Structures are given as structure tokens and as C-alpha cells.
Amino acid sequence: MTFDGKPGMSPQRRRWRRTIALALVTLAILAVFALVVPFFAEPLNATRVAGFPLGYYMAAQGSLVAFLLLTVWFIFRQERLDREAGVAEPEPLDAGEEL
Amino acid sequence: MRKDKVAGRAGQLYGTVAGLLAAFIAGLVVLEQIGVPQQILGYLFVAATLVLYAGIGIASRTVHVTDYYVAGRQVPGVFNGMATAADWLSGASFIGLAGTLYMLGFDGLAYLLGWTGGFVLVAVLIAPYLRKFGAFTLPDFLAARFGGHAARLTGVIVLFVCSFTYVVAQLYAAGLIASRFLGISFEAAVYVGLGTVLVCSLLGGMRSITWTQVAQYLVLIVAFMLPVTILSAQHFGMPLAQLAYGEALEQIAALEQQMLASGLADPDTLVRHLVPGEALDPLNFTALVVCLIIGTASLPHLLMRFLTTSSVRDARRSAGWTLFFVLLLYATVPAYAAFAKLEIYQNVVGASLEALPGWIYTYGRLGLVEICGTAASSADAVREACTAVPDNAGVLRLGDLSIDRDVIVLALPEMAGLPYVLAGLVAAGGLAATLSTANGLMLAISNALGHDVYYRTLDSRAPASRRLLVARLFLLATAAVAAIVATSRPSDILSMVAWAFSLAASGFFPALVLGIWWKRCTTAGAVCGMIAGFGLTLAYLVMTQYGGMAEWYGIRNTSAAIFGVPVGFAVAILVSLVTPAPSRHVQAMVEEIRKPAGTPVMVDGAS
């Protein structure tokens, strides 16, 4: 993957490249659920899931839940990137003065 | 660092608040059973919740600058998420949104998508970096990143215009609720709401507001969920309204066909509930979603809440918590709209004019329900108005009925014949949503004036005590002006809210995103980009609304940022490329805010 850059790159630089890649992927998924799925609501309405017309359901609740899952996934990935590059903040338990 | 007593015991404190709230509601149910008049129940509800907010506000008052501006930066992620959700969920979301879905059918869902999707943007692009930066206000960040007064003052102007538009809408909503449930005049109601806002924000600034907003979130979410849960259990045998309203949707679609067949509805004006494109064409729908998403990630009163967490990690996580807490409400809104629509299609449309349900007249007297073109204040007024309408056969047709969108949520408990306590609870929840947002907005405005204009621009040697005094004086002045504007009842509140989003999106989003993500962005680029984007959006709004200008590509002015944001980005990038790169010092600062670890760039709002 080009975003991983050259082998000699510093951990911080590599982390920033990966952060940008993660942001782009997250925003692309956001666009799919916020814009593409509602655009196809009419054909999706032909399908019924648990008593709901699928097109309406996705725009009313399905995409919203997808946003939440996407955010949780993003936070998890970003925190791992930060830890691996050694730029994460100390956990509150390690640093008594933080509390 | 001083340890925040509230932050340390927040879980315990708010567990107690939630318990008291439950006991209070149960107590009022008993009072209603033994025949206490409705007016008194309404008063008790509103008074008790206002005392709760004021009490929290007074208990968490402060004399420290860091507490006043950013709640001491010790708010745990979960509680900041709750407070931010209350900050976010305004009168428009609580009262107006279900009504919007009722009116627009599928196309109203653009608001749900925009107002939740925006938090993804907040978590990914903005909140963690602003927190690392360590500023007190948004213009503070712009000034440090882009140097000098130009960026700061442009930021203050954008902040002021979008927040003020929004705060007027909140006070208007507070007046609407209080006048319905307290029976006082609209103007008096606006000032009552304003009074409690001031107690919280004057005494303790961000610290008071944060802990008040947590309580307000609890009140508003209970108030929103309880009626619809009971209704769902009664009608569909399933208390989870969010899953049960599918059946209501089916029945609505079937009733629409029946009404068309029997001539009760006109095929030209009926908005079919499940079909996209009935109220907004696909282009406008998409544009509105985009503008609301970007606007969410640009509204200063929301973004400044992420400056209160104790770490960058917590800022990011609390964006996730906020999304969770607002989702609880937003996922319930479609159920409200469906239940209300079903109730009206089943029991109001097609009913004899002599046998309309009582809630029609309750809200008709306030001018919020119109039948046959006049306010439905009494059965006689309705009969008189409808005899004047040609080919009226004494039966209410869909086209004869016009309901203000703000009525849907407030009236649903009465529509469904639930106890009056629930109507009072909804009013208290609506008030909580409205006041918490007004609090946040008011603080954003007064901080910008007190900190950015007075301290940073006019008198940089002012001692802390005088800075706080000036911030509080500005708060009072802002509140007074906002109340005067609100009592003049400016028309079309929902459009004003959408405008605030478009203005914030085009004014702030390009400068914020480029300032964080593009080191090469220069002062001239950012300032020109803000002015161009904001100016274009403002001009489009004013020209299409008042100047009679034709809409470009048919885009409504509520989505004006669809032009302003790309222009803002383009101008900022082009101007940056032709001006010299930012100094090494600024570039190092941008590098620094990209790393969570280490000390903030600004400490106590000073670099």
C-alpha cells in the first residue's frame, strides 16, 4: 500500500500516512451510508425486513447505526495506530496526576 | 492540577438525579390520579426541572478561568458525550423533527442522516486535534494557526452570525412550550427560560453548563422515550417503539391508498410517507444531507465542548459517545412521526366535523392547528370555516387539516389519550433540550466576545478576574438582545436553523480542516477562504430569500453551503499556493497537534 511509504520512514511519519488513509476510508464509508444508500431507497423499499420497507428503514435508522459502528471502529483503529507509533497519551491509570 | 469534585463523583451524582427524576414522575402520576388540576401538574414539572438546573449551576459555580472556559478540562468522555448530546439536541430536534418527518415523509430523513453523520466527521477530522491544541475558543485556534487578528476576527464574525441565528430559534421554542404548559404569555415565557439559562452560564461558565447539560440530557431522553414506549406497548404489544413502528408504516401506506380512493386525500398534495422524492428532489436531499453533516462538524458551540475533556483520546471517544446519545433520540423520531400520522389518518381524517378529538382545539386555540384555513379554536369556529369551503360534506378531509410541525411531539400523548403527566413530561423535556442548547450557544458567543475580542484583541494585559467579568457582561448583553429578537417572533424557525448550519459549514469547515490537515495552508489562504465561502453562502441566502434571485440548479437556500464550502476550499487552496509557505514555527505546531501525546500547544488559552 502506497500510504505505508518507504521502509526508512520514521514511525511518526508512517503513522500520519496511515492516519490519512484511515480518515479517507472512514469518510468513504460515511458517504456510502449517508448518500448512496438513501439514493437507492425506492428500489430498496421493495424488500421487507422485519416488517420494515428496507429503503425507509436504512435512512431512518440503519445508516445511523452504521455511523455509530463506523465511529467505534475508527476510534479503535486510530488508538491502535497511536499506540504503535508511540505517540499515544499515557493511560489515565499510569499517570496519577491526570486524574 | 486541581481535582474536580463533580467530575470524580459524576456517576454517583447522576445516578441519584435519575432516581429522583423517576420518583418525581411517579409522584405526579399519583397526584393526577387523586385529581390535581393539569395546570398545576404542568407548573410542578417545569418548576422542579428548572430548580434542578439552577441548583446544579449554582453548585458548580467557579472563579477559575480554566473552569469558566473549558470546565477545567476534566470532564470524563462519557459525561462529555451526554453534555454534548444535550448541547446538540435543540428545540428543533426535540420538538420539530418528528413534525418534519410527519410533513415531508421520507425526505425529512435527510435531517436524521445529517445530524448523526456529522459526528463521524467530528471524530475523524476535528475534535482530537482541537483538543490537543488546547485553545479556549474556535477563533483562538484560528488565530494561533493563522496568526494575527484577521483570522481571529473573521472567526468571531462567523461564530456570532451562526450562533446568534440559532439562539434566537431556541428562545422562540422555549417560549412556545412554556406558553402552552404554563399558560403565561409567550413574551413572559421567553424571559423565564432566559433567566435559568443565565443562572447556569453566568455563575460557572462551561463548568456549570457541562454539569447542567448532563442533567438536562437525562430529563430530555426520558421525556422523549417514555410516551412513545407506552404507546407502542399499548398499540403493538411491544415497548420498543424503535422496532415496532414498522407495522404503523404499513398501515399508513394502506390508509394513504384508501384516502386517495375515497377522495379524502388529493393525489397532488398527499405526501406518501415511504416514498423518496415527494417533498425534496434527490439533488436537494443529497445537498441537504451534505450541508448538515459538514455544518455539524463546524458549529462552534458543539466543537468547544470537545475542549473540556482530559485527553485527546477522551475527546475522540466522547465524539463517539455523543453519537450514541443523540442516536437514542434520533432513532426514536421516526416512530413518533409514524404513530402520530397513523393516529391522525385513522381518527381525525374522515371524522365528522362535529366529532373531532379535543386536542385539536387545545392547539387550535394557540393557532397551531388550522382547519379549513382558520385556527381550530372551537367546534363552532371549525363548522363556520368549513361551510365556507366549497364541496365540504361535513367530513374532515386531509387537505382541510393543517398542523404546525411543532405540535406533533407535544400533542402525541394527548392524541393517544395518555395521562396528562406524560404531556407535562414532554414539555419539560422540550424545555431541557431548548435551554441546554441555548446555554451552549450563549456561552460560545460570550466567550468569543470576552476572550477573543476583549482579552486577545483589545486588552491583552487584563487580569483574569476582569476577563471573566467582561465575559459575563457580554453574556448578559447577548441574552438581552436574543430575547428581544425572539419575542418579536421572527418567522420560519426551521429555515433559520438550517441557515445556521450552512453559514457555519462554509465559514469554518475549510479553514479548520486545512489548518489541521494541510501544513502549507497560509494565513491569507485561510482568511480569503473563510470570507469567500461565508460571503457566498450569506449572499445566496439573502438574495434567494429576500432579493428574488432564482435558485442555482434548483438548490434551496437551506443547503446554501453546497456552493459555499467548495468555493471556500478552492479559494483557500489557491491563495495559499501563491503566498509564501507558513513559518517553520507554525509548521512545527501543526506537526505537534497531530500527535496525541505531549503537552498542548496552548496552556490556559495562552501560547
XYZ file of C-alpha atoms in Angstrom:
706
model
C 0.000 0.000 0.000
C 1.422 3.340 -1.069
C 0.328 5.074 2.113
C 2.752 2.959 4.102
C 5.576 4.807 2.424
C 9.245 3.872 2.218
C 10.934 1.415 4.592
C 13.220 4.075 6.069
C 10.369 6.336 7.068
C 10.139 7.408 10.734
C 7.354 5.822 12.818
C 5.680 9.224 13.242
C 5.620 9.900 9.511
C 4.297 6.433 8.789
C 1.620 6.871 11.454
C 0.481 10.123 9.843
C 0.266 8.467 6.412
C -1.810 5.690 7.885
C -3.953 8.203 9.778
C -4.751 9.926 6.490
C -5.582 6.588 4.850
C -7.826 5.642 7.785
C -9.588 9.021 7.602
C -10.211 8.624 3.862
C -11.604 5.104 4.277
C -13.850 6.238 7.138
C -15.169 9.195 5.152
C -15.809 6.960 2.118
C -17.890 4.569 4.227
C -19.708 7.578 5.713
C -20.568 8.755 2.199
C -21.886 5.324 1.235
C -24.333 5.183 4.139
C -25.251 8.883 4.155
C -25.621 9.449 0.414
C -25.582 6.273 -1.699
C -27.908 4.059 0.349
C -30.671 6.718 0.689
C -30.354 7.416 -3.043
C -31.494 3.858 -3.759
C -34.308 3.934 -1.182
C -37.081 3.484 -3.718
C -35.864 0.120 -5.146
C -34.805 -0.977 -1.630
C -38.335 -0.337 -0.351
C -39.470 -3.379 -2.355
C -37.627 -5.545 0.184
C -39.172 -6.020 3.630
C -37.016 -6.757 6.636
C -38.682 -7.450 9.998
C -41.821 -5.663 8.806
C -39.960 -2.569 7.571
C -39.539 -1.378 3.981
C -35.740 -1.588 3.712
C -35.159 1.753 1.946
C -37.054 3.743 4.562
C -35.530 1.744 7.392
C -31.958 2.333 6.241
C -32.385 6.112 6.021
C -34.355 6.280 9.285
C -32.240 4.019 11.485
C -29.959 1.609 9.601
C -27.488 4.205 8.347
C -27.484 5.906 11.754
C -26.444 2.697 13.467
C -23.849 2.205 10.730
C -22.406 5.651 11.588
C -22.051 4.621 15.224
C -20.356 1.317 14.374
C -18.113 3.145 11.912
C -17.089 5.667 14.582
C -16.335 2.935 17.117
C -14.265 1.064 14.517
C -12.441 4.278 13.614
C -11.635 5.102 17.256
C -10.324 1.583 17.798
C -8.077 1.743 14.710
C -6.818 5.260 15.401
C -5.935 4.449 19.013
C -4.007 1.386 17.841
C -2.124 3.490 15.276
C -1.218 5.975 18.005
C -0.032 3.262 20.373
C 2.080 1.533 17.727
C 3.804 4.776 16.786
C 4.450 5.557 20.456
C 2.556 8.863 20.394
C -0.443 7.766 22.459
C -1.078 9.562 25.716
C -0.353 7.563 28.868
C -3.363 5.610 30.116
C -5.036 7.509 32.984
C -4.126 4.683 35.391
C -0.406 5.106 34.715
C -0.456 8.833 35.271
C -1.954 9.668 38.641
C -1.764 13.411 38.081
C -4.045 13.118 35.043
C -6.919 12.426 37.370
C -3.819 20.070 38.724
C -6.821 20.823 40.906
C -9.107 17.851 41.162
C -12.697 18.436 40.074
C -15.049 17.208 42.799
C -18.016 16.843 40.451
C -16.048 15.010 37.758
C -14.766 12.484 40.272
C -18.193 11.502 41.574
C -20.263 12.162 38.449
C -21.573 8.603 38.118
C -22.878 8.540 41.676
C -24.356 12.065 41.496
C -26.265 11.488 38.280
C -27.474 8.075 39.426
C -29.126 9.984 42.270
C -30.542 12.580 39.870
C -32.032 9.813 37.682
C -33.563 8.142 40.762
C -35.093 11.437 41.943
C -36.485 12.032 38.457
C -38.184 8.610 38.413
C -39.621 9.169 41.901
C -40.841 12.616 40.869
C -42.663 11.300 37.788
C -44.245 8.522 39.864
C -45.334 11.100 42.443
C -47.008 13.237 39.773
C -48.836 10.203 38.369
C -50.299 9.697 41.856
C -51.214 13.400 42.095
C -53.016 13.204 38.749
C -54.952 10.140 39.928
C -56.234 11.958 43.000
C -57.436 14.813 40.842
C -54.869 17.609 40.996
C -55.603 20.051 38.113
C -53.487 19.767 34.949
C -52.233 23.332 35.106
C -50.634 22.622 38.490
C -49.001 19.418 37.238
C -47.512 21.377 34.351
C -46.161 24.001 36.765
C -44.678 21.364 39.068
C -42.856 19.695 36.199
C -41.363 22.837 34.771
C -40.569 24.354 38.162
C -38.892 21.217 39.520
C -36.653 20.755 36.495
C -35.712 24.437 36.391
C -34.798 24.316 40.096
C -32.675 21.233 39.391
C -30.745 23.009 36.612
C -30.301 26.195 38.597
C -29.172 24.184 41.624
C -26.520 22.370 39.626
C -25.486 25.644 38.040
C -25.032 27.303 41.426
C -23.296 24.279 42.972
C -20.697 24.209 40.206
C -20.052 27.960 40.025
C -16.426 28.942 39.598
C -13.865 31.692 39.816
C -11.186 29.922 37.766
C -10.553 30.916 34.175
C -9.939 27.323 33.023
C -13.161 26.175 34.692
C -15.087 29.037 33.158
C -13.917 28.404 29.601
C -13.281 24.640 29.409
C -14.666 23.142 32.674
C -11.127 22.627 33.996
C -10.507 20.111 31.182
C -11.545 17.262 33.473
C -14.854 16.093 32.045
C -14.829 12.301 31.544
C -15.571 11.130 27.976
C -18.965 9.557 28.718
C -20.284 12.604 30.565
C -18.912 14.952 27.958
C -20.785 12.797 25.425
C -24.018 13.287 27.387
C -23.467 17.001 27.839
C -22.592 17.385 24.163
C -25.719 15.453 23.199
C -27.840 17.869 25.276
C -25.909 20.780 23.766
C -26.652 19.345 20.358
C -30.285 18.247 20.715
C -32.097 21.531 20.367
C -35.711 22.514 20.410
C -35.663 21.863 16.670
C -34.555 18.250 17.184
C -36.790 17.529 20.147
C -39.992 19.261 19.104
C -39.634 19.974 15.414
C -38.004 16.927 13.883
C -40.820 14.407 14.302
C -43.143 17.009 12.839
C -40.781 17.463 9.912
C -40.858 13.714 9.234
C -44.638 13.886 9.527
C -44.791 16.644 6.897
C -42.074 15.609 4.481
C -42.292 11.809 4.812
C -39.141 10.078 3.625
C -37.407 13.309 2.634
C -37.401 14.552 6.232
C -34.926 11.762 6.980
C -32.222 13.994 5.466
C -32.124 15.746 8.858
C -31.573 12.472 10.738
C -28.779 11.421 8.387
C -27.087 14.814 8.503
C -27.333 15.378 12.234
C -25.840 11.979 13.082
C -23.380 11.507 10.204
C -21.716 14.782 11.138
C -20.277 13.237 14.293
C -18.184 10.841 12.229
C -16.601 13.925 10.715
C -16.113 15.488 14.152
C -14.324 12.399 15.479
C -12.146 11.856 12.394
C -11.201 15.323 11.229
C -11.531 17.859 14.006
C -12.201 17.131 17.709
C -8.950 15.333 18.720
C -6.778 17.949 17.031
C -8.597 20.919 18.536
C -8.263 19.291 21.971
C -4.526 18.752 21.537
C -4.160 22.331 20.505
C -5.522 23.455 23.882
C -7.380 26.596 22.849
C -10.328 28.127 24.739
C -12.388 29.032 21.675
C -12.530 28.299 17.964
C -11.296 31.765 16.949
C -8.409 31.172 19.405
C -7.335 28.200 17.305
C -7.683 30.108 14.050
C -5.624 32.992 15.447
C -2.769 30.772 16.635
C -2.682 28.649 13.491
C -3.057 31.544 11.077
C -1.519 34.317 13.166
C -2.755 37.834 13.748
C -6.141 39.410 14.226
C -7.568 38.872 10.736
C -8.239 35.155 11.196
C -9.496 35.632 14.759
C -11.925 38.413 13.916
C -13.234 36.660 10.792
C -13.820 33.639 13.018
C -15.633 35.749 15.615
C -17.942 37.181 12.946
C -18.801 33.728 11.537
C -19.314 32.385 15.061
C -21.522 35.274 16.042
C -23.759 35.129 12.963
C -24.405 31.379 13.060
C -24.735 31.066 16.852
C -27.000 34.068 17.198
C -29.372 32.820 14.479
C -29.527 29.550 16.362
C -30.015 31.010 19.842
C -32.995 33.074 18.756
C -34.639 29.899 17.451
C -34.067 28.218 20.844
C -35.599 31.037 22.870
C -38.558 31.036 20.499
C -39.075 27.320 21.117
C -38.793 27.830 24.890
C -41.469 30.497 24.671
C -43.728 28.174 22.680
C -43.503 25.350 25.227
C -43.805 27.497 28.330
C -46.788 29.399 26.977
C -48.595 26.129 26.214
C -47.913 24.411 29.532
C -47.660 27.285 31.997
C -50.416 29.365 30.477
C -48.276 32.513 30.621
C -47.786 34.861 27.692
C -45.237 33.977 25.021
C -43.109 37.020 25.821
C -43.020 36.290 29.555
C -42.169 32.666 28.786
C -39.135 33.681 26.752
C -37.786 35.664 29.708
C -38.443 32.842 32.199
C -36.396 30.480 30.015
C -33.704 33.089 29.672
C -33.440 33.514 33.434
C -32.469 29.892 34.054
C -30.028 29.943 31.165
C -28.308 32.900 32.761
C -28.089 31.366 36.247
C -26.158 28.435 34.798
C -23.885 30.218 32.391
C -23.199 33.409 34.359
C -22.008 31.729 37.526
C -19.889 28.892 36.324
C -19.431 29.230 32.578
C -18.518 25.977 30.915
C -18.232 24.062 34.183
C -21.795 24.848 35.291
C -23.137 24.344 31.804
C -21.476 20.957 31.433
C -22.961 19.506 34.601
C -26.342 21.113 33.988
C -26.399 19.684 30.487
C -25.804 16.164 31.796
C -28.950 16.506 33.940
C -30.799 18.063 31.011
C -29.857 15.109 28.824
C -31.340 12.700 31.373
C -34.582 14.694 31.516
C -34.925 15.067 27.770
C -34.184 11.460 26.853
C -36.642 10.096 29.451
C -39.243 12.617 28.305
C -38.804 11.631 24.684
C -38.770 7.865 25.153
C -41.462 7.311 27.787
C -44.648 8.371 25.916
C -43.712 6.579 22.730
C -42.732 3.442 24.659
C -46.074 3.314 26.453
C -47.924 3.990 23.207
C -46.043 1.254 21.434
C -46.738 -1.255 24.199
C -50.441 -0.380 24.122
C -50.938 -0.488 20.376
C -48.408 -3.007 19.153
C -47.740 -5.096 22.246
C -44.060 -4.200 22.048
C -42.480 -1.499 24.211
C -39.537 -0.941 21.852
C -41.115 1.691 19.616
C -37.949 1.887 17.515
C -38.613 -1.669 16.307
C -42.402 -1.711 16.465
C -43.283 1.191 14.178
C -42.789 -0.927 11.040
C -46.370 -2.070 11.444
C -47.540 1.551 11.702
C -45.677 2.318 8.449
C -47.555 -0.490 6.681
C -50.899 0.772 7.960
C -50.073 4.345 6.906
C -49.282 3.190 3.366
C -52.572 1.260 3.240
C -54.562 4.230 4.613
C -52.987 6.539 2.026
C -54.372 4.313 -0.738
C -57.803 4.231 0.934
C -57.909 8.005 1.361
C -56.994 8.507 -2.296
C -59.682 6.023 -3.360
C -62.373 7.644 -1.201
C -61.442 11.184 -2.197
C -60.373 12.210 1.336
C -56.879 12.995 0.046
C -55.837 14.819 -3.086
C -53.203 12.926 -5.145
C -51.449 16.239 -5.912
C -50.900 17.256 -2.287
C -50.616 13.938 -0.436
C -47.007 13.276 0.606
C -46.655 9.498 0.615
C -44.791 8.589 3.785
C -42.406 5.948 2.460
C -41.615 7.242 -0.996
C -38.465 9.321 -1.615
C -38.678 12.453 -3.727
C -42.172 13.558 -2.645
C -41.037 16.747 -0.925
C -37.393 17.174 -1.985
C -35.877 16.026 -5.274
C -32.848 13.700 -4.971
C -30.428 16.571 -5.647
C -31.822 18.714 -2.828
C -31.996 15.718 -0.490
C -28.327 14.915 -1.052
C -27.295 18.566 -0.804
C -29.149 18.935 2.496
C -27.503 15.814 3.963
C -24.050 17.062 2.924
C -24.647 20.548 4.347
C -25.953 19.243 7.661
C -23.054 16.803 8.030
C -20.468 19.488 7.361
C -22.389 22.029 9.440
C -22.374 19.621 12.398
C -18.613 19.437 12.201
C -18.339 23.241 12.128
C -20.746 24.602 14.731
C -18.610 26.394 17.338
C -20.832 25.685 20.358
C -20.541 21.966 19.627
C -16.815 21.900 18.881
C -15.895 23.838 22.015
C -17.409 21.038 24.111
C -14.592 18.776 22.945
C -12.079 21.136 24.525
C -13.290 20.109 28.002
C -12.053 16.503 28.071
C -8.962 15.471 29.986
C -7.138 13.994 26.978
C -7.073 13.775 23.195
C -8.153 10.161 23.445
C -11.156 11.208 25.533
C -12.083 13.932 23.046
C -12.232 11.343 20.261
C -14.093 8.830 22.380
C -16.565 11.413 23.597
C -17.435 12.182 19.951
C -18.417 8.507 19.738
C -20.400 8.746 22.995
C -22.162 11.853 21.715
C -23.204 9.985 18.587
C -24.529 7.164 20.765
C -26.537 9.519 22.978
C -28.038 11.546 20.123
C -28.793 8.319 18.264
C -31.059 7.183 21.116
C -33.275 10.168 20.396
C -32.943 10.284 16.620
C -33.746 6.589 16.193
C -36.998 7.227 18.084
C -38.070 10.200 15.972
C -39.362 8.123 13.012
C -41.552 6.157 15.443
C -43.075 9.399 16.774
C -43.849 10.575 13.266
C -45.358 7.223 12.272
C -47.543 6.917 15.399
C -48.811 10.491 15.081
C -49.549 10.075 11.388
C -51.369 6.814 11.953
C -53.430 8.383 14.739
C -54.397 11.326 12.551
C -55.160 9.233 9.446
C -57.243 6.797 11.478
C -59.133 9.052 13.860
C -59.072 12.600 12.523
C -59.163 12.482 8.731
C -62.597 11.243 7.638
C -64.137 12.096 11.019
C -67.273 14.182 11.178
C -66.561 17.856 11.892
C -68.789 17.509 14.954
C -66.694 14.726 16.448
C -63.095 15.934 16.319
C -60.826 14.930 19.243
C -60.249 17.514 21.967
C -56.521 18.051 21.380
C -57.356 19.697 18.037
C -58.994 22.568 19.920
C -56.308 22.732 22.644
C -53.693 23.508 19.990
C -56.145 25.271 17.687
C -56.593 27.927 20.378
C -52.828 28.545 20.239
C -53.117 28.975 16.475
C -51.120 25.806 15.790
C -53.873 23.699 14.209
C -55.876 25.110 11.322
C -58.939 23.537 9.754
C -60.396 24.877 6.524
C -57.952 27.789 6.641
C -58.727 29.192 10.124
C -57.415 28.371 13.592
C -59.428 25.496 15.043
C -60.193 27.269 18.306
C -63.613 25.680 18.873
C -66.166 23.387 17.227
C -68.197 26.408 16.116
C -65.217 28.105 14.506
C -64.432 24.911 12.590
C -68.015 24.462 11.397
C -68.211 28.091 10.289
C -64.904 27.959 8.399
C -65.727 24.691 6.660
C -69.185 25.711 5.449
C -67.415 28.454 3.514
C -65.252 25.854 1.751
C -66.842 24.523 -1.472
C -67.996 20.884 -1.649
C -67.434 20.223 2.053
C -69.707 17.439 3.231
C -69.188 17.876 6.970
C -66.298 15.426 6.963
C -62.689 16.425 7.563
C -60.517 15.802 4.505
C -56.725 15.637 4.651
C -56.407 18.868 2.686
C -58.594 20.736 5.203
C -56.235 19.994 8.088
C -53.053 21.982 8.635
C -50.929 21.187 11.687
C -47.911 23.167 12.771
C -44.945 20.802 12.784
C -44.027 21.722 16.350
C -47.301 20.256 17.622
C -46.636 16.602 16.731
C -44.344 15.729 19.633
C -46.068 17.979 22.196
C -49.518 16.642 21.347
C -48.816 12.945 20.796
C -49.527 11.964 24.441
C -52.857 13.800 24.248
C -53.650 12.370 20.793
C -53.214 8.871 22.133
C -55.177 9.600 25.303
C -52.215 9.056 27.637
C -52.268 10.652 31.128
C -51.558 14.382 31.240
C -48.398 13.744 33.270
C -46.767 12.487 30.102
C -47.659 15.668 28.239
C -46.084 17.640 31.089
C -43.016 15.426 30.926
C -42.668 16.050 27.192
C -42.870 19.779 27.828
C -40.149 19.530 30.485
C -38.006 17.517 28.055
C -38.534 20.009 25.262
C -37.567 22.781 27.623
C -34.429 20.854 28.669
C -33.406 20.398 25.039
C -34.024 24.040 24.263
C -32.328 25.515 27.331
C -29.259 23.279 27.125
C -28.636 24.312 23.532
C -29.303 27.965 24.326
C -26.793 27.681 27.197
C -24.077 26.329 24.942
C -24.723 28.886 22.226
C -24.801 31.780 24.631
C -21.516 30.702 26.173
C -19.914 30.318 22.730
C -20.920 33.862 21.829
C -19.900 35.479 25.105
C -16.579 33.606 25.185
C -15.790 34.791 21.692
C -16.568 38.372 22.692
C -14.984 38.267 26.147
C -11.934 36.168 25.339
C -11.240 36.782 21.665
C -12.375 40.346 21.202
C -11.783 41.874 24.624
C -8.822 39.950 26.077
C -6.974 38.913 22.917
C -7.609 41.920 20.719
C -8.327 44.937 22.910
C -6.611 44.449 26.283
C -4.139 41.586 26.463
C -2.961 42.583 29.979
C -6.415 42.292 31.580
C -6.277 40.232 34.781
C -8.278 37.006 34.997
C -10.995 38.495 37.205
C -11.681 41.330 34.784
C -11.695 38.929 31.813
C -14.390 36.846 33.496
C -16.373 39.947 34.418
C -16.296 41.168 30.827
C -17.247 37.700 29.508
C -20.248 37.734 31.886
C -21.295 41.238 30.881
C -21.177 40.212 27.232
C -23.277 37.173 28.135
C -25.964 39.400 29.647
C -25.966 41.745 26.679
C -26.162 38.863 24.198
C -29.012 37.287 26.153
C -30.974 40.509 26.248
C -30.674 41.121 22.518
C -31.527 37.487 21.686
C -34.633 37.634 23.876
C -35.805 40.847 22.241
C -35.402 39.309 18.787
C -37.163 36.094 19.896
C -40.169 37.907 21.355
C -40.651 39.685 18.026
C -41.455 36.161 16.674
C -39.277 36.029 13.566
C -40.937 33.733 11.064
C -39.830 30.310 9.868
C -37.629 28.995 12.660
C -36.629 25.765 10.956
C -35.176 27.570 7.959
C -33.196 29.754 10.343
C -31.684 26.651 11.962
C -30.736 25.196 8.594
C -29.207 28.548 7.658
C -27.052 28.484 10.787
C -25.666 25.118 9.646
C -24.892 26.356 6.165
C -23.244 29.516 7.476
C -21.081 27.618 9.964
C -20.130 24.984 7.381
C -18.980 27.473 4.754
C -17.300 29.812 7.239
C -15.398 27.351 9.433
C -15.055 23.961 7.763
C -12.437 24.768 5.080
C -10.243 26.780 7.482
C -10.455 24.153 10.248
C -9.783 21.149 8.040
C -6.999 22.784 6.044
C -5.490 24.278 9.193
C -5.151 20.810 10.725
C -4.557 18.595 7.704
C -2.542 20.829 5.347
C 0.630 22.451 6.686
C 1.010 24.571 3.563
C -2.265 26.459 4.218
C -1.337 30.098 4.794
C -2.934 32.956 6.710
C -4.035 34.741 3.561
C -5.430 31.497 2.147
C -7.472 30.679 5.243
C -8.842 34.196 5.697
C -9.720 34.569 1.993
C -11.297 31.100 2.016
C -13.440 31.917 5.053
C -14.568 35.229 3.625
C -15.286 33.783 0.174
C -17.188 30.723 1.415
C -19.112 32.534 4.129
C -19.779 35.522 1.904
C -21.096 33.398 -0.943
C -23.387 31.413 1.352
C -24.694 34.545 3.055
C -25.255 36.248 -0.294
C -27.076 33.215 -1.698
C -29.305 33.037 1.400
C -30.169 36.715 1.375
C -30.573 37.031 -2.393
C -32.819 33.975 -2.802
C -34.831 34.714 0.349
C -35.303 38.462 0.052
C -33.740 39.592 -3.232
C -35.896 37.472 -5.532
C -32.858 35.787 -7.112
C -33.544 32.468 -8.877
C -32.101 29.369 -7.211
C -28.973 27.944 -8.800
C -29.687 24.464 -10.200
C -32.854 24.495 -8.097
C -30.889 24.148 -4.837
C -32.891 25.536 -1.914
C -31.208 28.153 0.234
C -31.300 25.856 3.281
C -28.461 23.970 1.517
C -26.574 27.106 0.516
C -23.284 25.673 1.834
C -23.221 23.243 -1.076
C -21.808 26.223 -3.015
C -20.032 27.964 -0.135
C -17.913 25.044 1.111
C -16.275 24.075 -2.240
C -15.638 27.751 -3.024
C -14.142 28.232 0.450
C -11.816 25.273 -0.082
C -10.851 26.333 -3.614
C -10.065 29.916 -2.619
C -8.129 28.839 0.485
C -6.013 26.376 -1.503
C -5.344 28.687 -4.465
C -4.431 31.693 -2.321
C -2.238 29.500 -0.081
C -0.306 28.251 -3.115
C 0.519 31.742 -4.354
C 1.518 33.097 -0.919
C 4.744 32.131 0.899
C 4.588 28.949 2.993
C 3.850 29.354 6.735
C 6.861 29.814 9.022
C 8.768 26.817 10.350
C 7.350 27.604 13.786
C 3.751 27.259 12.548
C 4.552 24.068 10.626
C 6.081 22.564 13.762
C 2.952 23.494 15.680
C 0.780 21.666 13.138
C 3.062 18.622 13.466
C 2.593 18.846 17.224
C -1.232 18.887 17.237
C -1.230 15.737 15.090
C 0.360 13.780 17.964
C -1.906 12.986 20.928
C 0.966 12.689 23.431
C 2.804 15.630 24.966
C 1.708 18.994 26.297
C -0.865 21.124 24.490
C 0.319 23.932 22.221
C -1.582 26.483 24.303
C -1.768 26.316 28.087
C -4.754 28.028 29.749
C -5.622 29.635 26.472
C -2.232 31.306 26.042
C 0.564 30.231 23.718
